[in-house]
């Protein structure tokens, strides 16, 4: 199975969420933030946490540099992956304890035999994933019979199918061209296809074609592309206290960012390797989830705003496109007790109004 795109060739951070996993060997070389940029002491009790190029995950770097992990008494071995695919395979292999990754990738990992648990919603893509079309295509219905390129099995492929379904079209109604994300954007710019489904920064590349425009994006399908803190079930069972401390650290970091936004942007842009101004432009396409939004997402619902419902849709998608032989058991995938515990903690610690 493929990911959105191996980001090793493009550190332009914000790639969008990706659908993934596959038969890929675990990373053999990993740059770790602790080795390169921090004096944090890594011990046997450290949580090995992976993250990669996506704006919803850069707050982990803020937590590291501002001593928030230490303040919450959780030693963290924060590992930066140049390639998102490496982070997925490394978690699957048990070489790290937790990773920030998409819902689709996690469901896909389950189908491959992994035993993982989602404990937190980092963010949702709210526009960084787009379906871009040539001049003359003005509605989703206009895609019928047209050549549409996307990387098969990715979240952008999933987004494309959601759009078709909304317009009453079937997969067979378009001429689907499976191409790696970068090649998909290039083929569109070259006029070889009529439309493409890609994520930032390839959206910028695709829109260079004269007369091209965005037809729809992840903003039109709230919850379709969500990102999470995912642990191995073994670690959650053996060290629930450390899982709680890491979840607490995430929300404390978000509070820090609200109060120190400019400093936070500097840290995150540096990690991304781009100017602060550019980082701000891309960050608008990602919505970081609050405690309240986390609690709501974990509830059972009948739309993509519910993680349970979204996971079921991902399950269907993976089997329909042939990337999984059967649907995964998602009955134990979500564990909201840590978010609930933090919500209760801040509730009881808040001063009582007179």
Tab-separated table of C-alpha atoms in Angstrom:
chain	number	residue	atom	x	y	z
A	1	UNK	CA	0.000	0.000	0.000
A	2	UNK	CA	1.192	3.490	-0.682
A	3	UNK	CA	1.386	6.598	1.427
A	4	UNK	CA	0.439	10.018	0.255
A	5	UNK	CA	4.005	10.492	-0.656
A	6	UNK	CA	7.339	9.660	0.915
A	7	UNK	CA	8.313	13.049	2.250
A	8	UNK	CA	12.004	12.187	2.217
A	9	UNK	CA	12.296	13.895	-1.152
A	10	UNK	CA	10.294	16.915	-0.026
A	11	UNK	CA	10.721	18.310	3.466
A	12	UNK	CA	8.180	20.986	2.685
A	13	UNK	CA	6.322	19.922	5.714
A	14	UNK	CA	2.841	20.086	5.234
A	15	UNK	CA	1.918	17.286	3.448
A	16	UNK	CA	-1.413	16.188	4.057
A	17	UNK	CA	-2.561	13.188	5.414
A	18	UNK	CA	-1.779	10.209	3.859
A	19	UNK	CA	-3.203	6.814	3.738
A	20	UNK	CA	-0.708	4.283	3.979
A	21	UNK	CA	1.126	1.385	5.038
A	22	UNK	CA	2.570	-1.162	3.292
A	23	UNK	CA	5.044	-3.824	3.115
A	24	UNK	CA	7.990	-1.615	3.851
A	25	UNK	CA	10.951	-2.424	6.037
A	26	UNK	CA	11.276	-0.345	9.214
A	27	UNK	CA	13.449	2.719	9.004
A	28	UNK	CA	17.108	1.878	9.222
A	29	UNK	CA	18.199	5.445	9.759
A	30	UNK	CA	16.222	7.909	11.811
A	31	UNK	CA	17.207	11.439	12.721
A	32	UNK	CA	16.054	12.070	16.252
A	33	UNK	CA	15.286	15.473	17.623
A	34	UNK	CA	16.859	14.503	20.909
A	35	UNK	CA	20.142	13.599	19.236
A	36	UNK	CA	20.346	16.688	17.061
A	37	UNK	CA	18.652	19.600	18.758
A	38	UNK	CA	18.159	18.883	22.412
A	39	UNK	CA	20.010	18.069	25.572
A	40	UNK	CA	17.125	15.955	26.816
A	41	UNK	CA	18.425	12.814	28.458
A	42	UNK	CA	17.019	9.673	26.877
A	43	UNK	CA	16.476	6.839	29.340
A	44	UNK	CA	14.884	3.409	29.346
A	45	UNK	CA	11.687	5.010	30.657
A	46	UNK	CA	11.471	7.544	27.823
A	47	UNK	CA	8.468	7.511	25.504
A	48	UNK	CA	9.762	7.051	21.960
A	49	UNK	CA	7.522	9.444	20.032
A	50	UNK	CA	7.670	9.822	16.257
A	51	UNK	CA	6.455	12.728	14.139
A	52	UNK	CA	7.036	14.089	10.659
A	53	UNK	CA	6.198	16.875	8.220
A	54	UNK	CA	2.669	18.053	8.870
A	55	UNK	CA	1.661	21.309	10.633
A	56	UNK	CA	-0.676	19.505	13.020
A	57	UNK	CA	2.291	17.658	14.480
A	58	UNK	CA	4.865	20.432	14.823
A	59	UNK	CA	3.569	21.399	18.295
A	60	UNK	CA	5.538	18.394	19.576
A	61	UNK	CA	8.679	20.358	18.739
A	62	UNK	CA	7.367	23.257	20.814
A	63	UNK	CA	6.746	20.907	23.744
A	64	UNK	CA	10.304	19.657	23.472
A	65	UNK	CA	12.021	23.025	23.277
A	66	UNK	CA	9.921	24.724	25.942
A	67	UNK	CA	10.430	21.991	28.543
A	68	UNK	CA	6.769	20.981	28.634
A	69	UNK	CA	7.504	17.252	28.642
A	70	UNK	CA	9.819	17.701	31.614
A	71	UNK	CA	7.250	19.825	33.433
A	72	UNK	CA	4.738	16.985	33.065
A	73	UNK	CA	7.333	14.490	34.279
A	74	UNK	CA	7.421	12.410	31.116
A	75	UNK	CA	10.822	11.821	29.491
A	76	UNK	CA	10.351	11.818	25.717
A	77	UNK	CA	12.694	10.593	23.013
A	78	UNK	CA	11.250	12.755	20.239
A	79	UNK	CA	12.093	11.277	16.863
A	80	UNK	CA	11.836	13.318	13.658
A	81	UNK	CA	11.303	11.381	10.440
A	82	UNK	CA	12.225	12.932	7.127
A	83	UNK	CA	9.862	10.404	5.537
A	84	UNK	CA	6.368	9.887	6.932
A	85	UNK	CA	6.310	6.315	5.630
A	86	UNK	CA	9.270	5.528	7.857
A	87	UNK	CA	7.382	6.665	10.938
A	88	UNK	CA	4.482	4.356	10.085
A	89	UNK	CA	6.624	1.282	9.519
A	90	UNK	CA	8.748	2.005	12.583
A	91	UNK	CA	5.687	2.127	14.852
A	92	UNK	CA	4.318	-1.033	13.252
A	93	UNK	CA	7.647	-2.743	13.966
A	94	UNK	CA	7.517	-1.619	17.607
A	95	UNK	CA	10.719	0.417	17.314
A	96	UNK	CA	8.889	3.451	18.682
A	97	UNK	CA	6.057	3.590	21.213
A	98	UNK	CA	3.884	6.238	19.605
A	99	UNK	CA	3.518	8.214	16.421
A	100	UNK	CA	1.431	11.035	14.984
A	101	UNK	CA	-0.339	9.667	11.906
A	102	UNK	CA	-3.627	9.724	10.017
A	103	UNK	CA	-6.743	7.760	10.833
A	104	UNK	CA	-6.557	6.088	7.437
A	105	UNK	CA	-3.003	4.929	7.982
A	106	UNK	CA	-3.900	3.543	11.384
A	107	UNK	CA	-6.889	1.573	10.076
A	108	UNK	CA	-4.657	0.328	7.291
A	109	UNK	CA	-2.041	-0.770	9.818
A	110	UNK	CA	-4.671	-2.785	11.653
A	111	UNK	CA	-5.492	-4.629	8.445
A	112	UNK	CA	-1.811	-5.572	8.270
A	113	UNK	CA	-1.865	-7.072	11.762
A	114	UNK	CA	-0.733	-4.134	13.897
A	115	UNK	CA	-2.309	-3.603	17.331
A	116	UNK	CA	-2.561	0.138	17.886
A	117	UNK	CA	-4.631	2.607	19.889
A	118	UNK	CA	-5.699	6.168	19.085
A	119	UNK	CA	-5.687	8.281	22.257
A	120	UNK	CA	-5.828	11.839	20.903
A	121	UNK	CA	-6.906	13.879	17.889
A	122	UNK	CA	-4.112	16.236	16.851
A	123	UNK	CA	-5.920	17.930	13.978
A	124	UNK	CA	-8.060	17.770	10.873
A	125	UNK	CA	-7.053	18.795	7.366
A	126	UNK	CA	-9.253	21.756	6.464
A	127	UNK	CA	-8.140	22.647	2.971
A	128	UNK	CA	-4.592	21.373	2.519
A	129	UNK	CA	-5.931	18.472	0.430
A	130	UNK	CA	-7.590	19.491	-2.842
A	131	UNK	CA	-9.099	18.247	-6.084
A	132	UNK	CA	-7.830	20.612	-8.781
A	133	UNK	CA	-9.299	20.745	-12.287
A	134	UNK	CA	-8.553	22.260	-15.690
A	135	UNK	CA	-10.433	25.072	-17.304
A	136	UNK	CA	-13.919	24.062	-18.427
A	137	UNK	CA	-14.656	21.760	-15.484
A	138	UNK	CA	-16.995	23.656	-13.201
A	139	UNK	CA	-18.723	20.968	-11.159
A	140	UNK	CA	-18.061	17.485	-9.838
A	141	UNK	CA	-20.552	16.172	-12.394
A	142	UNK	CA	-18.241	17.525	-15.098
A	143	UNK	CA	-15.613	14.953	-14.038
A	144	UNK	CA	-17.617	12.166	-15.685
A	145	UNK	CA	-15.504	10.547	-18.388
A	146	UNK	CA	-12.478	12.717	-17.534
A	147	UNK	CA	-8.935	11.586	-16.672
A	148	UNK	CA	-8.322	12.142	-12.967
A	149	UNK	CA	-4.955	11.408	-11.367
A	150	UNK	CA	-4.227	10.661	-7.719
A	151	UNK	CA	-2.020	8.376	-5.666
A	152	UNK	CA	-4.052	5.222	-5.165
A	153	UNK	CA	-4.959	4.432	-1.584
A	154	UNK	CA	-4.119	7.850	-0.213
A	155	UNK	CA	-6.351	10.243	1.671
A	156	UNK	CA	-6.542	12.383	-1.449
A	157	UNK	CA	-7.888	9.385	-3.371
A	158	UNK	CA	-10.394	8.975	-0.551
A	159	UNK	CA	-11.313	12.668	-0.795
A	160	UNK	CA	-11.857	12.302	-4.547
A	161	UNK	CA	-14.253	9.377	-4.029
A	162	UNK	CA	-16.156	11.315	-1.361
A	163	UNK	CA	-16.678	14.129	-3.861
A	164	UNK	CA	-17.862	11.744	-6.563
A	165	UNK	CA	-20.306	10.089	-4.175
A	166	UNK	CA	-21.711	13.453	-3.125
A	167	UNK	CA	-22.426	14.247	-6.779
A	168	UNK	CA	-24.019	10.860	-7.434
A	169	UNK	CA	-21.099	9.504	-9.474
A	170	UNK	CA	-19.381	6.121	-9.212
A	171	UNK	CA	-15.657	5.335	-9.354
A	172	UNK	CA	-16.234	3.867	-12.803
A	173	UNK	CA	-17.612	7.183	-14.080
A	174	UNK	CA	-14.118	8.696	-14.286
A	175	UNK	CA	-10.913	7.490	-15.922
A	176	UNK	CA	-8.772	7.088	-12.818
A	177	UNK	CA	-5.020	7.416	-13.396
A	178	UNK	CA	-2.993	6.071	-10.429
A	179	UNK	CA	0.155	8.173	-10.027
A	180	UNK	CA	2.431	9.059	-7.116
A	181	UNK	CA	1.407	12.470	-5.760
A	182	UNK	CA	4.290	14.485	-7.233
A	183	UNK	CA	3.875	12.804	-10.619
A	184	UNK	CA	0.130	13.321	-10.436
A	185	UNK	CA	0.573	17.083	-10.042
A	186	UNK	CA	3.189	17.134	-12.809
A	187	UNK	CA	0.936	15.200	-15.201
A	188	UNK	CA	-1.841	17.680	-14.554
A	189	UNK	CA	0.388	20.687	-15.206
A	190	UNK	CA	1.598	19.027	-18.421
A	191	UNK	CA	-1.997	18.645	-19.609
A	192	UNK	CA	-1.916	14.844	-19.532
A	193	UNK	CA	-4.923	14.577	-17.227
A	194	UNK	CA	-7.995	16.718	-16.626
A	195	UNK	CA	-7.892	16.798	-12.827
A	196	UNK	CA	-5.767	15.732	-9.884
A	197	UNK	CA	-6.241	15.108	-6.171
A	198	UNK	CA	-3.158	16.226	-4.226
A	199	UNK	CA	-2.020	17.695	-0.917
A	200	UNK	CA	0.055	20.776	-0.113
A	201	UNK	CA	2.610	21.727	-1.297
A	202	UNK	CA	1.747	19.857	-4.539
A	203	UNK	CA	-1.487	21.837	-4.655
A	204	UNK	CA	0.605	24.934	-5.345
A	205	UNK	CA	2.392	23.120	-8.178
A	206	UNK	CA	-0.865	21.896	-9.753
A	207	UNK	CA	-2.441	25.344	-9.676
A	208	UNK	CA	0.352	26.658	-11.918
A	209	UNK	CA	-1.506	25.209	-14.905
A	210	UNK	CA	-3.174	28.063	-16.719
A	211	UNK	CA	-6.909	28.208	-16.065
A	212	UNK	CA	-6.782	25.578	-13.316
A	213	UNK	CA	-8.773	25.909	-10.115
A	214	UNK	CA	-9.783	24.139	-6.937
A	215	UNK	CA	-12.992	22.139	-7.398
A	216	UNK	CA	-13.309	21.049	-3.767
A	217	UNK	CA	-11.062	20.323	-0.792
A	218	UNK	CA	-10.896	18.648	2.602
A	219	UNK	CA	-12.583	21.783	3.940
A	220	UNK	CA	-15.785	20.565	2.269
A	221	UNK	CA	-15.635	17.218	4.093
A	222	UNK	CA	-14.962	17.925	7.789
A	223	UNK	CA	-13.376	14.966	9.541
A	224	UNK	CA	-12.468	13.100	6.360
A	225	UNK	CA	-8.749	13.529	6.955
A	226	UNK	CA	-7.857	13.435	10.628
A	227	UNK	CA	-4.524	13.065	12.422
A	228	UNK	CA	-3.850	11.392	15.734
A	229	UNK	CA	-1.497	10.381	18.505
A	230	UNK	CA	-1.276	6.607	18.140
A	231	UNK	CA	0.337	4.185	20.602
A	232	UNK	CA	1.050	0.486	20.451
A	233	UNK	CA	-1.514	-1.297	22.607
A	234	UNK	CA	1.289	-2.963	24.549
A	235	UNK	CA	2.651	0.408	25.678
A	236	UNK	CA	-0.791	1.681	26.688
A	237	UNK	CA	-1.409	-1.415	28.780
A	238	UNK	CA	1.997	-1.317	30.449
A	239	UNK	CA	2.443	2.445	30.912
A	240	UNK	CA	-0.917	4.259	31.100
A	241	UNK	CA	0.657	6.915	33.339
A	242	UNK	CA	3.129	7.915	30.611
A	243	UNK	CA	0.375	7.967	27.993
A	244	UNK	CA	-1.597	10.308	30.259
A	245	UNK	CA	1.423	12.547	30.780
A	246	UNK	CA	1.984	12.810	27.033
A	247	UNK	CA	-1.667	13.666	26.365
A	248	UNK	CA	-1.495	16.283	29.133
A	249	UNK	CA	1.675	17.704	27.587
A	250	UNK	CA	-0.058	18.103	24.224
A	251	UNK	CA	-2.846	20.258	25.621
A	252	UNK	CA	-0.467	22.261	27.794
A	253	UNK	CA	1.537	22.923	24.635
A	254	UNK	CA	-1.540	24.231	22.845
A	255	UNK	CA	-2.141	26.621	25.753
A	256	UNK	CA	1.474	27.762	25.546
A	257	UNK	CA	1.108	28.391	21.816
A	258	UNK	CA	-1.960	30.579	22.350
A	259	UNK	CA	-0.036	32.739	24.789
A	260	UNK	CA	3.236	32.734	22.828
A	261	UNK	CA	2.144	32.396	19.206
A	262	UNK	CA	5.081	34.198	17.592
A	263	UNK	CA	7.617	32.106	19.493
A	264	UNK	CA	5.711	28.939	18.635
A	265	UNK	CA	5.669	29.862	14.932
A	266	UNK	CA	9.434	30.401	15.026
A	267	UNK	CA	10.009	26.940	16.512
A	268	UNK	CA	7.637	25.164	14.129
A	269	UNK	CA	8.829	26.978	11.013
A	270	UNK	CA	12.432	26.147	11.903
A	271	UNK	CA	11.555	22.467	12.273
A	272	UNK	CA	9.755	22.635	8.925
A	273	UNK	CA	12.704	24.354	7.272
A	274	UNK	CA	10.663	27.240	5.878
A	275	UNK	CA	10.205	30.958	6.643
A	276	UNK	CA	7.642	31.827	9.303
A	277	UNK	CA	5.527	33.666	6.712
A	278	UNK	CA	5.298	30.559	4.540
A	279	UNK	CA	4.502	28.343	7.491
A	280	UNK	CA	1.591	30.570	8.454
A	281	UNK	CA	0.125	30.294	4.947
A	282	UNK	CA	0.078	26.501	5.030
A	283	UNK	CA	-0.980	26.254	8.657
A	284	UNK	CA	-4.344	27.812	7.784
A	285	UNK	CA	-5.306	24.537	6.100
A	286	UNK	CA	-5.021	22.585	9.334
A	287	UNK	CA	-7.328	22.785	12.372
A	288	UNK	CA	-5.781	21.839	15.712
A	289	UNK	CA	-8.350	20.171	17.974
A	290	UNK	CA	-9.163	21.501	21.442
A	291	UNK	CA	-10.013	19.308	24.439
A	292	UNK	CA	-13.722	19.840	23.791
A	293	UNK	CA	-13.382	18.959	20.108
A	294	UNK	CA	-11.470	15.824	21.070
A	295	UNK	CA	-14.233	14.715	23.415
A	296	UNK	CA	-16.845	15.233	20.712
A	297	UNK	CA	-14.802	13.391	18.053
A	298	UNK	CA	-14.580	10.259	20.216
A	299	UNK	CA	-18.369	10.063	20.527
A	300	UNK	CA	-20.368	7.714	18.325
A	301	UNK	CA	-21.991	9.574	15.430
A	302	UNK	CA	-23.312	9.231	11.896
A	303	UNK	CA	-20.964	11.568	10.032
A	304	UNK	CA	-17.228	12.009	9.482
A	305	UNK	CA	-16.979	14.184	12.589
A	306	UNK	CA	-17.219	10.961	14.586
A	307	UNK	CA	-14.016	8.915	14.646
A	308	UNK	CA	-15.999	5.673	14.820
A	309	UNK	CA	-17.968	6.554	11.692
A	310	UNK	CA	-14.896	7.864	9.854
A	311	UNK	CA	-12.967	4.674	10.650
A	312	UNK	CA	-15.804	2.581	9.243
A	313	UNK	CA	-15.695	4.617	6.033
A	314	UNK	CA	-11.918	4.163	5.838
A	315	UNK	CA	-12.421	0.428	6.276
A	316	UNK	CA	-14.842	0.345	3.357
A	317	UNK	CA	-12.534	2.450	1.212
A	318	UNK	CA	-9.511	0.215	1.748
A	319	UNK	CA	-11.406	-2.928	0.811
A	320	UNK	CA	-13.207	-1.336	-2.138
A	321	UNK	CA	-9.970	-0.232	-3.782
A	322	UNK	CA	-8.311	-3.562	-3.041
A	323	UNK	CA	-5.779	-2.309	-0.508
A	324	UNK	CA	-7.120	-4.606	2.220
A	325	UNK	CA	-8.537	-8.096	1.829
A	326	UNK	CA	-11.098	-7.579	4.569
A	327	UNK	CA	-12.240	-4.877	6.941
A	328	UNK	CA	-10.273	-4.412	10.154
A	329	UNK	CA	-11.676	-4.797	13.642
A	330	UNK	CA	-11.884	-1.207	14.899
A	331	UNK	CA	-13.907	-1.981	18.030
A	332	UNK	CA	-10.882	-1.373	20.287
A	333	UNK	CA	-9.099	1.254	18.223
A	334	UNK	CA	-10.195	4.312	20.207
A	335	UNK	CA	-9.357	5.025	23.849
A	336	UNK	CA	-10.642	8.388	25.078
A	337	UNK	CA	-9.960	7.906	28.796
A	338	UNK	CA	-6.810	10.030	28.685
A	339	UNK	CA	-8.520	13.014	27.053
A	340	UNK	CA	-11.403	12.627	29.493
A	341	UNK	CA	-8.999	12.543	32.438
A	342	UNK	CA	-7.305	15.741	31.259
A	343	UNK	CA	-10.676	17.426	30.723
A	344	UNK	CA	-11.684	16.514	34.269
A	345	UNK	CA	-8.345	17.723	35.603
A	346	UNK	CA	-8.648	21.193	34.121
A	347	UNK	CA	-12.293	21.345	35.168
A	348	UNK	CA	-11.511	20.700	38.817
A	349	UNK	CA	-8.448	22.943	38.803
A	350	UNK	CA	-10.285	25.943	37.329
A	351	UNK	CA	-11.231	28.624	39.819
A	352	UNK	CA	-14.894	28.617	40.787
A	353	UNK	CA	-16.741	31.746	39.753
A	354	UNK	CA	-18.427	33.629	42.590
